[in-house]
CSV table of C-alpha atoms and ligand atoms in Angstrom, one decimal:
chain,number,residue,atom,x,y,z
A,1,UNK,CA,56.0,24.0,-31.2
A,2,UNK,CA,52.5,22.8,-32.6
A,3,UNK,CA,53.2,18.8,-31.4
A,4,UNK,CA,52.7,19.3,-27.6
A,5,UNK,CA,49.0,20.8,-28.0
A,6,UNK,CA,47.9,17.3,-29.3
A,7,UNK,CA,48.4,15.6,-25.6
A,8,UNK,CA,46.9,19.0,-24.1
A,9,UNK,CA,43.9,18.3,-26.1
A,10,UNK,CA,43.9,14.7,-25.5
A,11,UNK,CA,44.7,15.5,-21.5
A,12,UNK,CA,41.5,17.8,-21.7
A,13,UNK,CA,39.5,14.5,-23.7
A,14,UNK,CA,40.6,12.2,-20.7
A,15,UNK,CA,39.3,14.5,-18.1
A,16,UNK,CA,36.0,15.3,-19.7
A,17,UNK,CA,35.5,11.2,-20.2
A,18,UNK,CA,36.1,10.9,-16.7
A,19,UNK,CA,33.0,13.4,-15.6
A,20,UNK,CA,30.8,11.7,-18.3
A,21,UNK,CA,27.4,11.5,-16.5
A,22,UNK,CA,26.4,7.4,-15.9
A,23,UNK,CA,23.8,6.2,-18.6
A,24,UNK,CA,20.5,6.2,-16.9
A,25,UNK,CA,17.9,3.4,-17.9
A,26,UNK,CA,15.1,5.0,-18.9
A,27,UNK,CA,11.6,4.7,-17.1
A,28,UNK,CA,9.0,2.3,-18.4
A,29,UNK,CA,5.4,3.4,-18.5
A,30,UNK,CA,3.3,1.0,-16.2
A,31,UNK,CA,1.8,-1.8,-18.6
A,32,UNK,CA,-0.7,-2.3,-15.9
A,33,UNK,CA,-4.0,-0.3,-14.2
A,34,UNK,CA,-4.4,-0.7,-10.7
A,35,UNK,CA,-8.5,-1.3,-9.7
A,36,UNK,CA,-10.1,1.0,-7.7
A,37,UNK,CA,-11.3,-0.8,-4.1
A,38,UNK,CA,-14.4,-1.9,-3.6
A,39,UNK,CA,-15.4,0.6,-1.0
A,40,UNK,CA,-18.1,-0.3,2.5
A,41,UNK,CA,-19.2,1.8,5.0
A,42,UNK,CA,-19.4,0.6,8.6
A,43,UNK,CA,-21.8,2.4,11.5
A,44,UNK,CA,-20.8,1.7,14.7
A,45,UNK,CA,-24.4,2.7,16.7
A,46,UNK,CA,-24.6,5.0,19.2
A,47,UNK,CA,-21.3,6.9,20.8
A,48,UNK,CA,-20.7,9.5,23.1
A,49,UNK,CA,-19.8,10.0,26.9
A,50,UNK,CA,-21.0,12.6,29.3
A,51,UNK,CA,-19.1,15.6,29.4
A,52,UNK,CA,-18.9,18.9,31.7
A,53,UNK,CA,-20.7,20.6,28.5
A,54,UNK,CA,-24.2,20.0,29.1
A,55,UNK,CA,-25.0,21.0,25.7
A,56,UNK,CA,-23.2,18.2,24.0
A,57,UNK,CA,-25.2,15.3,23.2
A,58,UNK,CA,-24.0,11.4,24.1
A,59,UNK,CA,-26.0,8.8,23.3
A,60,UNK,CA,-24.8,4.9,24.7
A,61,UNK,CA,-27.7,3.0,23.3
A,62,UNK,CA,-28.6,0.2,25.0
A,63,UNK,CA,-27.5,-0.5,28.5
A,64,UNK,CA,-27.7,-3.2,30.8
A,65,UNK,CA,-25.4,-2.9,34.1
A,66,UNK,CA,-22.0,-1.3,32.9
A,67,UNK,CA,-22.5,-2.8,29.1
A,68,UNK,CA,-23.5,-0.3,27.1
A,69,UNK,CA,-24.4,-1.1,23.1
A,70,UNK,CA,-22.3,1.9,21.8
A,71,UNK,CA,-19.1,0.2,22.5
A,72,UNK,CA,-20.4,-3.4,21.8
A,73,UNK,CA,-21.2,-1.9,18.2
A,74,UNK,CA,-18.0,0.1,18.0
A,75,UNK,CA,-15.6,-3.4,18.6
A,76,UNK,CA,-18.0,-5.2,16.3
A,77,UNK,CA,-17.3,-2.7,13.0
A,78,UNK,CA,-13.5,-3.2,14.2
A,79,UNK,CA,-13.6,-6.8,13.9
A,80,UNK,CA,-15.8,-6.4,10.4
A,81,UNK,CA,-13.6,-3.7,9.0
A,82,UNK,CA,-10.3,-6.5,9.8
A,83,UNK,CA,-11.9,-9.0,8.1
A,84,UNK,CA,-12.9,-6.5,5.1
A,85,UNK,CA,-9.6,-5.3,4.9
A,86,UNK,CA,-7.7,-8.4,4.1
A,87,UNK,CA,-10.5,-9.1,1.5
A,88,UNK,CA,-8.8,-5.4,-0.2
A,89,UNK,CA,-11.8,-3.5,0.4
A,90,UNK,CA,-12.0,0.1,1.3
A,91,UNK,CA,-13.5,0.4,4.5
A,92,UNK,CA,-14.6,3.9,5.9
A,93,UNK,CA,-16.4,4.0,9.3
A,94,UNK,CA,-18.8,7.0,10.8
A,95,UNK,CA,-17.2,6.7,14.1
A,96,UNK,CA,-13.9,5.6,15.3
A,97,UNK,CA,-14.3,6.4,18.8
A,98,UNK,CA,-16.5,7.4,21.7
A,99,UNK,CA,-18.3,10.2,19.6
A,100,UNK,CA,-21.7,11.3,19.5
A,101,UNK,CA,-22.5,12.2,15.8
A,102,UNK,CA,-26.1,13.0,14.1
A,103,UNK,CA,-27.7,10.5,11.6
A,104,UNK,CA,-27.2,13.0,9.6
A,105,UNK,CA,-24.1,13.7,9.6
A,106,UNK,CA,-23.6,9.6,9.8
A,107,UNK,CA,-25.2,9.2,6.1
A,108,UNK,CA,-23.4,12.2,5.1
A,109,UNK,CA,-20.2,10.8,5.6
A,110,UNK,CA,-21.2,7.5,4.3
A,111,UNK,CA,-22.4,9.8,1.0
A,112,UNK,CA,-19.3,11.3,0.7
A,113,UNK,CA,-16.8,8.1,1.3
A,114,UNK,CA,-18.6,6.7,-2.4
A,115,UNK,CA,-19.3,4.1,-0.8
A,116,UNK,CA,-21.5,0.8,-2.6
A,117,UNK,CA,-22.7,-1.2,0.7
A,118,UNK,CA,-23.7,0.3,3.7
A,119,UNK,CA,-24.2,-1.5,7.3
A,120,UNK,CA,-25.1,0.5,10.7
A,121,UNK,CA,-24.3,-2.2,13.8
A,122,UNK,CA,-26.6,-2.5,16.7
A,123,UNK,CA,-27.8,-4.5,19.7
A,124,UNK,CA,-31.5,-4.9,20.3
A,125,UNK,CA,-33.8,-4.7,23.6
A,126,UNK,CA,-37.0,-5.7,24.3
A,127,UNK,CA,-38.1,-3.8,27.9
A,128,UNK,CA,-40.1,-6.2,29.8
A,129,UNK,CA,-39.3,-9.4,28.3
A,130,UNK,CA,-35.8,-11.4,28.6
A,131,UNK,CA,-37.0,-13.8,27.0
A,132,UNK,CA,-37.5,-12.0,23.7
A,133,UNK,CA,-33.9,-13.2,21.3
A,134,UNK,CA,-32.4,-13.8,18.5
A,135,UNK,CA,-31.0,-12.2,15.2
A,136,UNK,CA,-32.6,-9.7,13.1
A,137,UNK,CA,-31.6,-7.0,9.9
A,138,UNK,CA,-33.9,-4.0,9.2
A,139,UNK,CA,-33.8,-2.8,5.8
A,140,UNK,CA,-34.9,0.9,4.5
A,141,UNK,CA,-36.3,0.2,1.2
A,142,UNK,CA,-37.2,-2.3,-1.1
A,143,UNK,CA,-34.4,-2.3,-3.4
A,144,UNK,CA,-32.3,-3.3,0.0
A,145,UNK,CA,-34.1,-6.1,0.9
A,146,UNK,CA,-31.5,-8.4,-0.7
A,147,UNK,CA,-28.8,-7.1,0.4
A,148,UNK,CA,-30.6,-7.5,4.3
A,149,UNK,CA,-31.4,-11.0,3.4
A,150,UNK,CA,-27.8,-11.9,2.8
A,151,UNK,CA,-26.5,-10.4,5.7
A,152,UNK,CA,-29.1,-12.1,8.0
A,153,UNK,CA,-28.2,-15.7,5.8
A,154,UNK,CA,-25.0,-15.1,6.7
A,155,UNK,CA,-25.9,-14.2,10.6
A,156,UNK,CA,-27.7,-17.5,10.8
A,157,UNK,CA,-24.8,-19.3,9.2
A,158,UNK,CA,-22.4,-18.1,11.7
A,159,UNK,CA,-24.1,-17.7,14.8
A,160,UNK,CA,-26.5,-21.0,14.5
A,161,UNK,CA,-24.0,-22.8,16.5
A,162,UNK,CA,-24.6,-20.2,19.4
A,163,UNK,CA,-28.2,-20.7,19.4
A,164,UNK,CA,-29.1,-17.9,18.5
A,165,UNK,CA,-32.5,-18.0,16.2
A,166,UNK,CA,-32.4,-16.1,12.7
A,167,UNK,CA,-35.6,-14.1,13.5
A,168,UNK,CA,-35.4,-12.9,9.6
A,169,UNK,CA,-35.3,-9.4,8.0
A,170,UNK,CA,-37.6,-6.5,8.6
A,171,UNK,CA,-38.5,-3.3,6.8
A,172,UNK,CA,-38.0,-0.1,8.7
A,173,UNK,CA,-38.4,2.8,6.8
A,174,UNK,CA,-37.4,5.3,9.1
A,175,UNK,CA,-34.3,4.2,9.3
A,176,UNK,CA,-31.5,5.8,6.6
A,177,UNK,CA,-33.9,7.6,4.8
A,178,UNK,CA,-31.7,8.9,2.3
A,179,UNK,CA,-29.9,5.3,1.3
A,180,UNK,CA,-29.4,5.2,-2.5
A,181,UNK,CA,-26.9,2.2,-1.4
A,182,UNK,CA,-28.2,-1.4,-0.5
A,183,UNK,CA,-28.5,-0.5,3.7
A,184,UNK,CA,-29.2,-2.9,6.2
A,185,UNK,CA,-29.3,-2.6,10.3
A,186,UNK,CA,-28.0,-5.6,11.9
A,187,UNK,CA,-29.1,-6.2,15.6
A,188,UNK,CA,-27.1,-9.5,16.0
A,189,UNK,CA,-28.8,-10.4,19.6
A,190,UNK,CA,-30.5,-8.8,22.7
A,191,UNK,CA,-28.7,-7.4,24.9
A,192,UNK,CA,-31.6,-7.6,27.5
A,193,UNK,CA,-31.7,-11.5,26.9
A,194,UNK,CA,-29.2,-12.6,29.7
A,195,UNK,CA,-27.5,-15.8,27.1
A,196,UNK,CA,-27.3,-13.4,24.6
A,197,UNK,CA,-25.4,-10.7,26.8
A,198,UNK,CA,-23.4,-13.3,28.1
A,199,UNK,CA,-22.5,-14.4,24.3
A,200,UNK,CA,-22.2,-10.5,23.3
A,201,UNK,CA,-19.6,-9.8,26.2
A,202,UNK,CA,-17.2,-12.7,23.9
A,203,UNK,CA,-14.9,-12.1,21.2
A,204,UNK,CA,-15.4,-15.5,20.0
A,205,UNK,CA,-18.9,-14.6,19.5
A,206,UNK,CA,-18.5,-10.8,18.2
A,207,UNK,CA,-16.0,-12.9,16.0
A,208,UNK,CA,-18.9,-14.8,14.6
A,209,UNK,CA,-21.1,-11.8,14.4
A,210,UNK,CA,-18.7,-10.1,11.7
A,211,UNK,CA,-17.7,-13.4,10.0
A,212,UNK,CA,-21.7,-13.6,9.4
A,213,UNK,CA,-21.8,-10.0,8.1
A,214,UNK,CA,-19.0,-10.4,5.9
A,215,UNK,CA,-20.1,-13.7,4.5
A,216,UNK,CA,-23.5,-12.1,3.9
A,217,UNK,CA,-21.7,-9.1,2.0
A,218,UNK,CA,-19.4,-11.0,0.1
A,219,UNK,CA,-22.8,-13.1,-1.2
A,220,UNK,CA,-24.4,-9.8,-2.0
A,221,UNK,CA,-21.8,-8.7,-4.1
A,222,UNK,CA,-19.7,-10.8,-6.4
A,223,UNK,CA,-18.1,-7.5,-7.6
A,224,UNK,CA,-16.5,-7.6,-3.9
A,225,UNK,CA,-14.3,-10.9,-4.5
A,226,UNK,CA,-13.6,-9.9,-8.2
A,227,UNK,CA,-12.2,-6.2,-7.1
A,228,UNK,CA,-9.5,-8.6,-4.7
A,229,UNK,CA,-8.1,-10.4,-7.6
A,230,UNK,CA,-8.0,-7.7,-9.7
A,231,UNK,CA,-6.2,-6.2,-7.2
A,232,UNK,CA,-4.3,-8.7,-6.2
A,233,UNK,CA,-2.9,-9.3,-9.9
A,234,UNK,CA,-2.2,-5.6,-10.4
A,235,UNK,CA,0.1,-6.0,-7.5
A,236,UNK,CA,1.8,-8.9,-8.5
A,237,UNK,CA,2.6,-7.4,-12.1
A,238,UNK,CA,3.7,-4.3,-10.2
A,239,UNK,CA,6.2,-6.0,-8.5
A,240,UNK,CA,7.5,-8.5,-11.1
A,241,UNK,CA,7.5,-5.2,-13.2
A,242,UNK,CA,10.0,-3.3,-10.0
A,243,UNK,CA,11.9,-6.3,-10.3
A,244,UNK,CA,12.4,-6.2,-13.7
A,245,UNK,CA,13.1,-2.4,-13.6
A,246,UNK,CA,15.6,-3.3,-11.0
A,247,UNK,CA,17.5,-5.3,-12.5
A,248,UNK,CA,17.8,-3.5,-16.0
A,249,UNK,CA,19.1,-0.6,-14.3
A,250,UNK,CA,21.9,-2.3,-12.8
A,251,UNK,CA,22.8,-3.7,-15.8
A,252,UNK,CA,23.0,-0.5,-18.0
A,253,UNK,CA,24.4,1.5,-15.5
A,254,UNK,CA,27.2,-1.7,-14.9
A,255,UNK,CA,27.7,-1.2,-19.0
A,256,UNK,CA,27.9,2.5,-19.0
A,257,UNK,CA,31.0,2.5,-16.0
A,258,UNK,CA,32.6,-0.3,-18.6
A,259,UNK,CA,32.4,1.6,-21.5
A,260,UNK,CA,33.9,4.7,-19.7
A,261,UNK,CA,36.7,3.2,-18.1
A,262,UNK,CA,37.3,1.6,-21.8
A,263,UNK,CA,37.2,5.3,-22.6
A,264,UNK,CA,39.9,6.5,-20.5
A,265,UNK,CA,41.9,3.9,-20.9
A,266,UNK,CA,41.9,3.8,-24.0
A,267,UNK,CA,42.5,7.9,-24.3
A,268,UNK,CA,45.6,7.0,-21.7
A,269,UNK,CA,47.4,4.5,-24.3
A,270,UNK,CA,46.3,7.4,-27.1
A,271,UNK,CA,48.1,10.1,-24.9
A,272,UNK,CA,51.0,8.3,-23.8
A,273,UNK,CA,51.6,6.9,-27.5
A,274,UNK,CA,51.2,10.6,-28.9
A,275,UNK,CA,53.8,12.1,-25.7
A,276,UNK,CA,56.7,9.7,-26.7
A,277,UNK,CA,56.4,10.8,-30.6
A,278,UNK,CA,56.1,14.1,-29.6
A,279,UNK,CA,59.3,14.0,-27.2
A,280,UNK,CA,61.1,11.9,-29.9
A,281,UNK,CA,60.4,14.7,-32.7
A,282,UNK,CA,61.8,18.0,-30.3
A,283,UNK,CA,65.0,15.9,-29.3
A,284,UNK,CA,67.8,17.9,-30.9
A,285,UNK,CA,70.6,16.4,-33.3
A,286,UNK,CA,73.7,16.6,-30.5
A,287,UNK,CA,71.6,14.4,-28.3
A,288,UNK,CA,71.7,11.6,-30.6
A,289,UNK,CA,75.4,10.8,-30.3
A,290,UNK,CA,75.7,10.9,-26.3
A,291,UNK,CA,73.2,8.1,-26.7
A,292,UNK,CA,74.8,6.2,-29.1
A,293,UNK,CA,78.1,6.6,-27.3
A,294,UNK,CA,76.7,5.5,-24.0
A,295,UNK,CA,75.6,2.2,-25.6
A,296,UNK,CA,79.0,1.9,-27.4
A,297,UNK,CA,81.2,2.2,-23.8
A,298,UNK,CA,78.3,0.2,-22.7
A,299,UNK,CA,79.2,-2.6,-25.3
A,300,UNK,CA,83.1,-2.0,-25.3
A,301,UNK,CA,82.7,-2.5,-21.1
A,302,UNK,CA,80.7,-6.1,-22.1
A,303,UNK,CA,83.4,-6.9,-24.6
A,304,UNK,CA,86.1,-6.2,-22.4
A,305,UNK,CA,84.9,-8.5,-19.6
A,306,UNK,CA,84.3,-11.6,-21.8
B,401,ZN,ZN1,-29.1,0.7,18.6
């Protein structure tokens, strides 16, 4: 009885194909580098509300009736950091919310956020005067005067249809001390000027205030623009490469289930093939004859009708 072990082993064969893990497409290494964002820091002036704590500190800026600059400057790095944001720049603010927080704990955060541009957002006053307006950027140091005078070209771009005059740049060297970044204060109007408080309570014209900023950053820094495509063809290779890994996938792993069912298949025909011989080998001698007689009756019955 050695015969009948063949189909065991080919049984076994059948069974194993039929676990046969699917062919996995292997992983391609990116063939791209995604760029690092150009990254800005925003600083919302001012923040902080009264509390029951008489120790903690709150600080709303300018205030004229129930406007108060801290959340004028707070909407305005909102409406900057949207516009940034589409342009694929990193933007990383010192305040989100009503908060009261320490210059120096402002320019630390701005220090630690690696940031290459740095703008703190204001409103002016002049006590005594309404009549004292317009637009104005303070700058720390020399090597951000620049940078200031973009951000105020840009300010007088977008804000000359409001009237507003471009009353220049100005160095104020108490202000952000520490910058190793080009800095610049913007005080887009004043908020003790009744048109310009009127035209600071608008979002057209906080609108017009950021577009200004932007623009002014965006002339500053070429590097800003170039980042975006950079970024915006990694992105596109990224996907086309997904796609492509996609699709390759499906087809090996389509292959791989074709070439195993071939498999078993093929080691069912194999089995079934090796069965019959097997079968036909054991029958015994005395069988042979009952067969052959069976066809003969079979054939004298056929005769015997005609
Ligand atoms: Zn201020």
């Amino acid at each position: 009885m050695r015969l009948p072990r063949l189909p065991v082993v080919l049984a076994a064969g059948v069974v194993l194909l039929t676990s046969m893990p699917t062919a996995r497409a292997a992983a391609a290494e990116p063939s791209f580098v995604m760029p690092s964002p150009y990254v800005i820091a925003i600083d919302p002036g001012h923040g902080g509300s009264p509390t029951s704590d008489p120790t903690q500190l709150w600080d709303p800026g300018v205030v004229v009736g129930t406007v108060m600059e801290k959340d004028i400057t707070l909407d305005l790095a909102f409406r900057l950091r949207a516009l940034l944001v589409k342009e694929r720049v990193k933007v990383v603010l010192t305040r989100t919310t009503d908060e009261y927080v320490e210059i120096s704990e402002r320019w630390n955060r701005v220090h630690a956020s690696a940031a290459r541009l740095f703008v703190s957002l204001h409103v002016n006053a002049f006590n005594g005067d309404p009549a004292i307006d317009g637009a104005t950027v303070f700058y720390p140091k020399p090597d951000s005067l620049s940078f200031a005078q973009a951000i105020d070209a840009g300010l007088a771009q977008t804000l000359r249809g409001y009237q507003v005059p471009d009353d220049g740049v100005a160095a104020k060297p108490e202000l952000w001390v520490r910058s190793d970044i080009p800095t610049a204060t913007v005080e887009p109007g004043y908020l003790t000027n009744p048109r310009e408080a009127a035209l600071l309570s608008q979002a057209a014209f906080r609108d017009a205030i950021a577009m200004g900023v932007f623009q002014g950053m965006l002339a500053a820094d070429p590097q800003i623009e170039q980042v975006r495509q950079q970024i915006v063809r990694a992105e596109a290779a990224a996907a086309a490469q997904h796609r492509a890994e996609l699709a390759s996938g499906a087809d090996a792993a389509g292959t791989a289930t074709a070439t195993r069912w071939g498999l078993i298949l093929g080691g069912i025909v194999v089995l079934w093939v090796v069965m019959r011989i097997a079968i036909r080998r054991q029958m015994s001698p005395s069988q042979l004859p009952q067969y052959r007689r069976r066809s003969y009756r079979r054939r004298r019955a056929v005769s015997r009708r005609s």
